[in-house]
Amino acid sequence: ASGHLNPSLPVARALVAMGHRVHYLCREQMRAAIEDTGAEFHLDTEVETELYDGREPDIFGAQGSLQREYGLEGDGVMQLRSKLRHVQVELQMPGLIRWLRRTGAAVVTYCPLMTPEAAYAGRAIGIPSIALMTLAGPGSIKNAIAEFLARCNITPEQLKEGALAFRPRSLAIARINATYGEGIVSESDYVGPLGKLDVLKHSLVTLVTTIEEMQDPVPESLAEAYRADGVRFDAVGPLIDGQGAKRAAGHKYDNDGADEGEDGARSLEMVRRARAAGRRVVLASMGTVLTGDSRDFGWDARRHGPDGAIRGLTGCELCRAAWG
């Protein structure tokens, strides 16, 4: 989603200005914003061919296709994430490693929530990594996962039990470690202390895009788990790009996002006219995934109840109820 990508753009722009070559592996919807920084864009579906050949890309890689392959049609998005994450990582690793070597990468920057496989691939071939956390610090992950679990009507214990009992997950973890080095991934990944991201132990530092005072509180048990792993967090504040820079907006899979730049320019022009006329302008962010076309959390998506029936508010109805 674009909210995870945009804070990296001013960093990329600065690195390019210093003479470095910067490469992004991403989706077509993000191409214009990435290339505007001077970085080189690479399409993930063309690089990670072991995963994407014959499968349909979605917000979590190719999770929907893998769901059908493994007969998990009755599982919610969080159950799928916990069971299939490492199955998918195993399929991503060969292409990622080929790409990192081809580009001559010296360091990997990644989103620990959406693209942990980048850090695993870097670790496998000795390339250091830096995580970019675009939520309100490590404490916010626990809160976010708890909300997602409530939406899926399962408890943390049920999530853990289901993941540990899913044999393809255990087999994928064993093969990854046997192929790329012991300790690349672990059985506790995604099912350890709620909110803990095991991948962060592989990174030199995790940059948090807010200030210390605005981070969510971190439970002591979670803080201790990160200390034991030697994880370092640096709150760097909001990473804001320069005026006129292109930004990624929303995330839709049924089109290439080509019209989003035009829509954004029109909206900004309306804001400028309002400000010039002395009017006050309030920005109410509705997020990026919620306003996209994700089947689980998008503009037209509804929640599945405990009985599997679809009910509740769509993303559209939720936004309009909150901000209308």
CSV table of N, CA and C in Angstrom, one decimal, residues 11 14 56 66 84 99 113 122 133 135 191 274:
chain,number,residue,atom,x,y,z
A,11,VAL,N,13.8,9.8,0.8
A,11,VAL,CA,15.1,9.2,1.1
A,11,VAL,C,15.7,8.8,-0.2
A,14,ALA,N,17.0,11.8,-2.1
A,14,ALA,CA,18.2,12.3,-1.5
A,14,ALA,C,19.4,11.5,-1.9
A,56,GLU,N,-2.3,-15.0,-9.3
A,56,GLU,CA,-2.8,-13.7,-9.4
A,56,GLU,C,-2.2,-12.8,-8.3
A,66,LEU,N,-2.6,-18.8,-3.4
A,66,LEU,CA,-2.1,-19.8,-2.5
A,66,LEU,C,-3.2,-20.3,-1.6
A,84,LEU,N,0.4,-18.9,5.5
A,84,LEU,CA,1.0,-18.9,4.2
A,84,LEU,C,2.2,-18.0,4.0
A,99,TRP,N,17.7,-10.9,-8.2
A,99,TRP,CA,17.6,-9.4,-8.4
A,99,TRP,C,18.6,-8.6,-7.6
A,113,LEU,N,6.3,-4.9,7.7
A,113,LEU,CA,5.0,-5.4,7.7
A,113,LEU,C,4.6,-6.1,6.4
A,122,GLY,N,18.3,-10.5,1.8
A,122,GLY,CA,19.6,-9.8,2.0
A,122,GLY,C,20.5,-10.6,3.0
A,133,MET,N,9.5,1.5,9.3
A,133,MET,CA,8.2,1.2,10.0
A,133,MET,C,7.4,2.5,9.9
A,135,LEU,N,4.2,2.9,10.9
A,135,LEU,CA,3.1,3.0,11.9
A,135,LEU,C,3.7,3.7,13.1
A,191,VAL,N,3.8,-15.8,15.2
A,191,VAL,CA,3.0,-16.4,16.2
A,191,VAL,C,3.6,-16.2,17.6
A,274,ALA,N,-8.8,27.3,-2.5
A,274,ALA,CA,-9.5,27.5,-1.2
A,274,ALA,C,-8.6,28.4,-0.3
